[in-house]
mmCIF file of C-alpha atoms in Angstrom:
data_model
loop_
_atom_site.group_PDB
_atom_site.id
_atom_site.type_symbol
_atom_site.label_atom_id
_atom_site.label_comp_id
_atom_site.label_asym_id
_atom_site.label_seq_id
_atom_site.Cartn_x
_atom_site.Cartn_y
_atom_site.Cartn_z
ATOM 1 C CA UNK A 1 -0.478 -0.147 -0.231
ATOM 2 C CA UNK A 2 0.819 3.123 -0.614
ATOM 3 C CA UNK A 3 1.397 6.016 1.432
ATOM 4 C CA UNK A 4 -2.157 6.931 1.530
ATOM 5 C CA UNK A 5 -3.979 3.955 1.599
ATOM 6 C CA UNK A 6 -4.618 1.917 4.646
ATOM 7 C CA UNK A 7 -1.526 1.460 5.827
ATOM 8 C CA UNK A 8 -0.719 5.033 7.291
ATOM 9 C CA UNK A 9 -4.294 5.898 8.706
ATOM 10 C CA UNK A 10 -5.727 3.378 9.694
ATOM 11 C CA UNK A 11 -8.648 1.488 8.289
ATOM 12 C CA UNK A 12 -10.945 3.294 10.734
ATOM 13 C CA UNK A 13 -13.911 2.570 12.264
ATOM 14 C CA UNK A 14 -17.043 1.704 9.837
ATOM 15 C CA UNK A 15 -18.136 5.269 7.778
ATOM 16 C CA UNK A 16 -22.148 4.437 7.687
ATOM 17 C CA UNK A 17 -22.134 6.824 10.429
ATOM 18 C CA UNK A 18 -20.318 9.798 8.632
ATOM 19 C CA UNK A 19 -21.932 12.780 7.550
ATOM 20 C CA UNK A 20 -24.536 11.223 6.068
ATOM 21 C CA UNK A 21 -28.551 11.950 5.887
ATOM 22 C CA UNK A 22 -29.496 11.230 9.501
ATOM 23 C CA UNK A 23 -32.703 9.521 8.078
ATOM 24 C CA UNK A 24 -31.415 6.455 6.581
ATOM 25 C CA UNK A 25 -28.658 5.322 9.012
ATOM 26 C CA UNK A 26 -31.167 2.864 11.493
ATOM 27 C CA UNK A 27 -30.403 3.665 15.038
ATOM 28 C CA UNK A 28 -29.392 6.974 14.714
ATOM 29 C CA UNK A 29 -31.847 10.568 15.587
ATOM 30 C CA UNK A 30 -34.374 12.145 12.424
ATOM 31 C CA UNK A 31 -32.943 14.981 10.708
ATOM 32 C CA UNK A 32 -34.809 17.768 12.765
ATOM 33 C CA UNK A 33 -37.505 19.506 10.237
ATOM 34 C CA UNK A 34 -36.766 22.503 11.458
ATOM 35 C CA UNK A 35 -33.125 24.578 11.412
ATOM 36 C CA UNK A 36 -31.120 23.673 14.416
ATOM 37 C CA UNK A 37 -30.746 26.348 16.386
ATOM 38 C CA UNK A 38 -26.891 27.822 17.541
ATOM 39 C CA UNK A 39 -25.800 26.926 20.710
ATOM 40 C CA UNK A 40 -25.197 30.066 22.289
ATOM 41 C CA UNK A 41 -23.499 29.314 25.090
ATOM 42 C CA UNK A 42 -22.567 26.141 25.070
ATOM 43 C CA UNK A 43 -18.283 26.426 26.139
ATOM 44 C CA UNK A 44 -20.256 26.504 29.895
ATOM 45 C CA UNK A 45 -22.173 23.617 28.780
ATOM 46 C CA UNK A 46 -20.013 20.942 29.855
ATOM 47 C CA UNK A 47 -17.711 22.978 31.491
ATOM 48 C CA UNK A 48 -14.351 21.066 32.123
ATOM 49 C CA UNK A 49 -15.774 17.531 31.152
ATOM 50 C CA UNK A 50 -16.024 19.374 27.776
ATOM 51 C CA UNK A 51 -12.340 18.428 28.304
ATOM 52 C CA UNK A 52 -11.898 15.795 29.155
ATOM 53 C CA UNK A 53 -14.765 13.805 27.147
ATOM 54 C CA UNK A 54 -11.832 15.676 23.488
ATOM 55 C CA UNK A 55 -9.144 14.292 25.180
ATOM 56 C CA UNK A 56 -11.156 10.703 25.192
ATOM 57 C CA UNK A 57 -11.750 11.893 21.845
ATOM 58 C CA UNK A 58 -8.949 11.761 20.650
ATOM 59 C CA UNK A 59 -7.185 9.148 22.387
ATOM 60 C CA UNK A 60 -9.923 7.457 20.345
ATOM 61 C CA UNK A 61 -8.642 8.821 16.957
ATOM 62 C CA UNK A 62 -5.198 8.070 17.368
ATOM 63 C CA UNK A 63 -5.800 4.163 18.571
ATOM 64 C CA UNK A 64 -7.677 4.492 14.959
ATOM 65 C CA UNK A 65 -5.019 5.088 13.302
ATOM 66 C CA UNK A 66 -4.133 8.913 13.015
ATOM 67 C CA UNK A 67 -1.358 9.546 13.759
ATOM 68 C CA UNK A 68 -0.814 12.843 13.032
ATOM 69 C CA UNK A 69 0.333 14.747 16.328
ATOM 70 C CA UNK A 70 -0.894 18.459 14.680
ATOM 71 C CA UNK A 71 -4.124 16.384 13.669
ATOM 72 C CA UNK A 72 -4.986 16.037 16.769
ATOM 73 C CA UNK A 73 -3.759 18.686 18.713
ATOM 74 C CA UNK A 74 -6.074 20.281 16.333
ATOM 75 C CA UNK A 75 -9.278 18.293 17.124
ATOM 76 C CA UNK A 76 -7.886 18.823 21.023
ATOM 77 C CA UNK A 77 -8.557 22.584 20.402
ATOM 78 C CA UNK A 78 -11.589 23.164 19.592
ATOM 79 C CA UNK A 79 -14.816 22.416 20.896
ATOM 80 C CA UNK A 80 -17.629 20.291 18.798
ATOM 81 C CA UNK A 81 -20.045 20.704 21.154
ATOM 82 C CA UNK A 82 -19.937 24.530 20.174
ATOM 83 C CA UNK A 83 -21.171 23.190 17.436
ATOM 84 C CA UNK A 84 -23.728 21.119 17.521
ATOM 85 C CA UNK A 85 -27.934 22.369 19.555
ATOM 86 C CA UNK A 86 -27.698 21.780 23.442
ATOM 87 C CA UNK A 87 -30.049 18.629 22.731
ATOM 88 C CA UNK A 88 -26.899 16.671 21.798
ATOM 89 C CA UNK A 89 -24.190 18.716 23.238
ATOM 90 C CA UNK A 90 -23.526 15.289 25.900
ATOM 91 C CA UNK A 91 -23.557 13.122 22.601
ATOM 92 C CA UNK A 92 -20.874 15.675 20.791
ATOM 93 C CA UNK A 93 -17.399 13.886 21.545
ATOM 94 C CA UNK A 94 -18.613 10.372 19.955
ATOM 95 C CA UNK A 95 -18.232 8.992 16.892
ATOM 96 C CA UNK A 96 -20.991 10.338 15.328
ATOM 97 C CA UNK A 97 -22.246 12.348 12.638
ATOM 98 C CA UNK A 98 -24.684 14.694 14.318
ATOM 99 C CA UNK A 99 -28.284 16.818 13.112
ATOM 100 C CA UNK A 100 -27.720 20.398 12.279
ATOM 101 C CA UNK A 101 -30.584 20.680 10.879
ATOM 102 C CA UNK A 102 -31.452 20.882 6.936
ATOM 103 C CA UNK A 103 -31.028 17.857 6.199
ATOM 104 C CA UNK A 104 -27.278 18.329 7.487
ATOM 105 C CA UNK A 105 -25.211 16.731 9.524
ATOM 106 C CA UNK A 106 -21.289 17.231 11.228
ATOM 107 C CA UNK A 107 -19.124 14.372 9.965
ATOM 108 C CA UNK A 108 -17.408 11.850 12.450
ATOM 109 C CA UNK A 109 -14.837 13.452 14.552
ATOM 110 C CA UNK A 110 -12.403 10.310 12.472
ATOM 111 C CA UNK A 111 -13.994 11.665 8.931
ATOM 112 C CA UNK A 112 -13.023 15.235 9.822
ATOM 113 C CA UNK A 113 -9.296 13.976 10.890
ATOM 114 C CA UNK A 114 -8.600 11.808 8.116
ATOM 115 C CA UNK A 115 -10.092 13.623 5.124
ATOM 116 C CA UNK A 116 -7.194 16.464 6.934
ATOM 117 C CA UNK A 117 -4.811 14.063 7.698
ATOM 118 C CA UNK A 118 -4.997 12.352 4.345
ATOM 119 C CA UNK A 119 -4.741 16.370 2.937
ATOM 120 C CA UNK A 120 -1.532 17.063 5.000
ATOM 121 C CA UNK A 121 0.447 13.832 5.053
ATOM 122 C CA UNK A 122 3.750 15.161 4.493
ATOM 123 C CA UNK A 123 3.373 18.696 3.941
ATOM 124 C CA UNK A 124 0.960 21.675 4.813
ATOM 125 C CA UNK A 125 -1.147 23.237 2.234
ATOM 126 C CA UNK A 126 -0.902 26.786 3.536
ATOM 127 C CA UNK A 127 -4.183 27.954 1.377
ATOM 128 C CA UNK A 128 -7.692 25.603 2.060
ATOM 129 C CA UNK A 129 -10.853 25.725 0.511
ATOM 130 C CA UNK A 130 -13.681 23.929 1.904
ATOM 131 C CA UNK A 131 -16.727 22.820 -0.233
ATOM 132 C CA UNK A 132 -19.831 22.073 2.574
ATOM 133 C CA UNK A 133 -18.909 23.707 5.446
ATOM 134 C CA UNK A 134 -22.109 23.040 7.576
ATOM 135 C CA UNK A 135 -22.178 24.166 10.784
ATOM 136 C CA UNK A 136 -18.212 24.877 10.507
ATOM 137 C CA UNK A 137 -16.742 21.943 12.850
ATOM 138 C CA UNK A 138 -14.280 21.366 9.851
ATOM 139 C CA UNK A 139 -12.955 24.874 9.078
ATOM 140 C CA UNK A 140 -12.309 25.393 12.275
ATOM 141 C CA UNK A 141 -10.541 22.299 12.904
ATOM 142 C CA UNK A 142 -8.225 23.117 10.019
ATOM 143 C CA UNK A 143 -7.833 27.378 10.981
ATOM 144 C CA UNK A 144 -5.647 25.127 13.967
ATOM 145 C CA UNK A 145 -3.169 24.278 10.769
ATOM 146 C CA UNK A 146 -3.477 26.313 7.597
ATOM 147 C CA UNK A 147 -2.886 29.780 7.371
ATOM 148 C CA UNK A 148 -5.916 30.837 4.939
ATOM 149 C CA UNK A 149 -8.146 28.571 5.448
ATOM 150 C CA UNK A 150 -11.136 29.418 3.048
ATOM 151 C CA UNK A 151 -14.519 28.291 3.477
ATOM 152 C CA UNK A 152 -18.164 27.870 1.511
ATOM 153 C CA UNK A 153 -21.499 26.843 1.915
ATOM 154 C CA UNK A 154 -24.895 26.726 -0.681
ATOM 155 C CA UNK A 155 -27.086 26.317 2.440
ATOM 156 C CA UNK A 156 -28.253 30.017 4.578
ATOM 157 C CA UNK A 157 -29.726 28.955 7.314
ATOM 158 C CA UNK A 158 -26.244 26.658 7.781
ATOM 159 C CA UNK A 159 -23.990 29.874 6.436
ATOM 160 C CA UNK A 160 -25.913 32.103 9.293
ATOM 161 C CA UNK A 161 -24.819 29.195 11.374
ATOM 162 C CA UNK A 162 -20.858 28.189 10.931
ATOM 163 C CA UNK A 163 -20.457 32.435 10.407
ATOM 164 C CA UNK A 164 -21.848 31.964 13.954
ATOM 165 C CA UNK A 165 -20.088 29.781 15.544
ATOM 166 C CA UNK A 166 -16.939 30.914 14.330
ATOM 167 C CA UNK A 167 -17.293 34.149 15.490
ATOM 168 C CA UNK A 168 -17.843 33.305 18.968
ATOM 169 C CA UNK A 169 -14.819 30.845 18.521
ATOM 170 C CA UNK A 170 -12.956 33.813 17.787
ATOM 171 C CA UNK A 171 -12.049 32.024 13.974
ATOM 172 C CA UNK A 172 -13.929 34.342 12.230
ATOM 173 C CA UNK A 173 -10.186 36.319 11.049
ATOM 174 C CA UNK A 174 -8.563 33.044 9.952
ATOM 175 C CA UNK A 175 -11.555 31.711 7.886
ATOM 176 C CA UNK A 176 -12.956 32.976 4.093
ATOM 177 C CA UNK A 177 -16.770 32.298 4.721
ATOM 178 C CA UNK A 178 -18.361 32.380 1.802
ATOM 179 C CA UNK A 179 -21.947 31.727 0.520
ATOM 180 C CA UNK A 180 -22.527 30.211 -2.545
ATOM 181 C CA UNK A 181 -22.398 27.420 -5.293
ATOM 182 C CA UNK A 182 -19.954 24.983 -3.671
ATOM 183 C CA UNK A 183 -19.719 22.921 -6.675
ATOM 184 C CA UNK A 184 -18.620 26.323 -8.662
ATOM 185 C CA UNK A 185 -15.566 26.491 -6.121
ATOM 186 C CA UNK A 186 -14.148 30.133 -5.864
ATOM 187 C CA UNK A 187 -12.431 30.852 -8.674
ATOM 188 C CA UNK A 188 -11.674 34.490 -7.130
ATOM 189 C CA UNK A 189 -8.969 32.806 -4.716
ATOM 190 C CA UNK A 190 -8.301 29.917 -6.708
ATOM 191 C CA UNK A 191 -5.576 28.060 -7.181
ATOM 192 C CA UNK A 192 -4.891 26.167 -3.704
ATOM 193 C CA UNK A 193 -3.147 23.513 -2.556
ATOM 194 C CA UNK A 194 -5.748 21.421 -0.332
ATOM 195 C CA UNK A 195 -9.506 21.827 -1.126
ATOM 196 C CA UNK A 196 -11.960 19.410 1.706
ATOM 197 C CA UNK A 197 -15.334 18.282 -0.089
ATOM 198 C CA UNK A 198 -17.641 17.502 2.634
ATOM 199 C CA UNK A 199 -20.198 15.866 0.001
ATOM 200 C CA UNK A 200 -20.577 12.729 -2.600
ATOM 201 C CA UNK A 201 -21.093 13.670 -6.143
ATOM 202 C CA UNK A 202 -21.265 10.763 -8.835
ATOM 203 C CA UNK A 203 -17.726 12.473 -9.495
ATOM 204 C CA UNK A 204 -15.455 15.543 -8.631
ATOM 205 C CA UNK A 205 -16.799 18.670 -10.401
ATOM 206 C CA UNK A 206 -14.602 19.641 -13.153
ATOM 207 C CA UNK A 207 -14.086 22.861 -11.915
ATOM 208 C CA UNK A 208 -12.503 21.950 -8.596
ATOM 209 C CA UNK A 209 -9.765 20.370 -10.158
ATOM 210 C CA UNK A 210 -8.872 23.640 -12.392
ATOM 211 C CA UNK A 211 -8.325 25.033 -8.677
ATOM 212 C CA UNK A 212 -5.753 23.272 -7.793
ATOM 213 C CA UNK A 213 -2.776 24.380 -7.550
ATOM 214 C CA UNK A 214 0.063 22.098 -9.056
ATOM 215 C CA UNK A 215 1.212 19.917 -5.929
ATOM 216 C CA UNK A 216 -2.498 20.456 -4.347
ATOM 217 C CA UNK A 217 -4.149 17.473 -3.489
ATOM 218 C CA UNK A 218 -8.331 17.264 -4.032
ATOM 219 C CA UNK A 219 -10.252 15.213 -1.168
ATOM 220 C CA UNK A 220 -13.459 14.366 -1.635
ATOM 221 C CA UNK A 221 -16.529 11.550 -1.283
ATOM 222 C CA UNK A 222 -17.548 10.453 -4.331
ATOM 223 C CA UNK A 223 -20.166 8.145 -5.986
ATOM 224 C CA UNK A 224 -23.542 7.374 -4.981
ATOM 225 C CA UNK A 225 -25.770 4.813 -3.396
ATOM 226 C CA UNK A 226 -21.670 3.260 -2.746
ATOM 227 C CA UNK A 227 -19.192 6.082 -2.209
ATOM 228 C CA UNK A 228 -15.007 5.660 -1.658
ATOM 229 C CA UNK A 229 -13.691 9.630 -0.521
ATOM 230 C CA UNK A 230 -10.976 10.288 -3.592
ATOM 231 C CA UNK A 231 -7.687 11.831 -3.197
ATOM 232 C CA UNK A 232 -6.646 13.664 -6.233
ATOM 233 C CA UNK A 233 -2.981 15.107 -6.703
ATOM 234 C CA UNK A 234 -2.669 17.418 -9.260
ATOM 235 C CA UNK A 235 0.912 16.152 -11.207
ATOM 236 C CA UNK A 236 0.933 18.998 -14.110
ATOM 237 C CA UNK A 237 -1.276 21.775 -16.206
ATOM 238 C CA UNK A 238 -3.481 19.046 -17.177
ATOM 239 C CA UNK A 239 -2.428 16.217 -15.141
ATOM 240 C CA UNK A 240 -4.193 14.601 -12.246
ATOM 241 C CA UNK A 241 -3.097 11.272 -9.799
ATOM 242 C CA UNK A 242 -5.854 9.784 -8.469
ATOM 243 C CA UNK A 243 -6.238 7.214 -5.765
ATOM 244 C CA UNK A 244 -9.147 5.560 -4.170
ATOM 245 C CA UNK A 245 -9.105 5.097 0.227
ATOM 246 C CA UNK A 246 -11.844 4.405 2.641
ATOM 247 C CA UNK A 247 -15.655 3.659 1.353
ATOM 248 C CA UNK A 248 -17.987 6.151 3.237
ATOM 249 C CA UNK A 249 -21.359 7.893 3.317
ATOM 250 C CA UNK A 250 -22.086 11.302 2.885
ATOM 251 C CA UNK A 251 -25.370 14.183 1.801
ATOM 252 C CA UNK A 252 -25.674 14.314 -1.595
ATOM 253 C CA UNK A 253 -23.256 17.320 -3.278
ATOM 254 C CA UNK A 254 -25.446 19.646 -5.402
ATOM 255 C CA UNK A 255 -24.945 22.573 -7.128
ATOM 256 C CA UNK A 256 -27.566 25.802 -6.832
ATOM 257 C CA UNK A 257 -27.968 28.239 -3.413
ATOM 258 C CA UNK A 258 -30.862 26.991 -1.220
ATOM 259 C CA UNK A 259 -32.336 30.372 0.854
#
C-alpha cells in the first residue's frame, strides 16, 4: 500500500455513520424538519467535562490510526459541542455524525481527522478550500493548522450558523466564509494547494480540479449509493493522479444555493 492508503492512517471505524443523512441510518436520530438553533453558550454547558470528553475523543482517533499530532492537537483544541444543538451537546464527542438541521449533519470526528490527515500528510498546505462548510466545525479545525482557510456553504441557514460559531470562537478572521455554489468553488481565490469536499458527487467537479494548484491535493467522497473517499493530486497543468481510499457515506453534493 502507498502512503495514502490504510497502511499509514489505518482503516478506522465503519463509516456508515459519517457525513450521511441521519434519517437513512438505522439507530440514529432523525433529521429535524426545522433548522437547529446555534448554541450560544455551549462552552459553559459541559464545563470541564468537555475537556475530558475531547481528550477521550482524541485518544480514540489515535487508536483508529490518526497519528499526526498536529491534527490531533487541532481536534483537541476545537470544542465540537459548540457546533451542535444544545440537546445534542452531551453526544458531541461520540464518533458519530449528528444532525445540524436542513437535512445535513456534522461529520463524525474520525472522518474529519481522516480527510485532513490525507490532505496534510508529509506537508502542510497554506491555502485550503472547504466545500460544504455546514456548521463550521471542519473549517475551525483547519484554522488551527492552515494559514489561509476558505470555506463555502450553499445553504443560507447553515452559512449563518457557521458564521455565528466561527465568530463565537473568534475564528472569523482566520476562515474566509462564503455563501455560494460549492460545485463552482471560489475561482477568484484560486489556486488552492488543498481542497476538501464534504459532500459526495457522482464525479469530482472539473471546476474544483482546475482550482487545485500544481502539487496540490483534493480529497472528496465520490459515488451515489456506494461511495469512497478519493484523493487527487494535481501533477501538471492538465494531469492529475487519483487514488481511492476508504468507503464512506456522505450527503449528496448539489449545485446552486438554497435560501
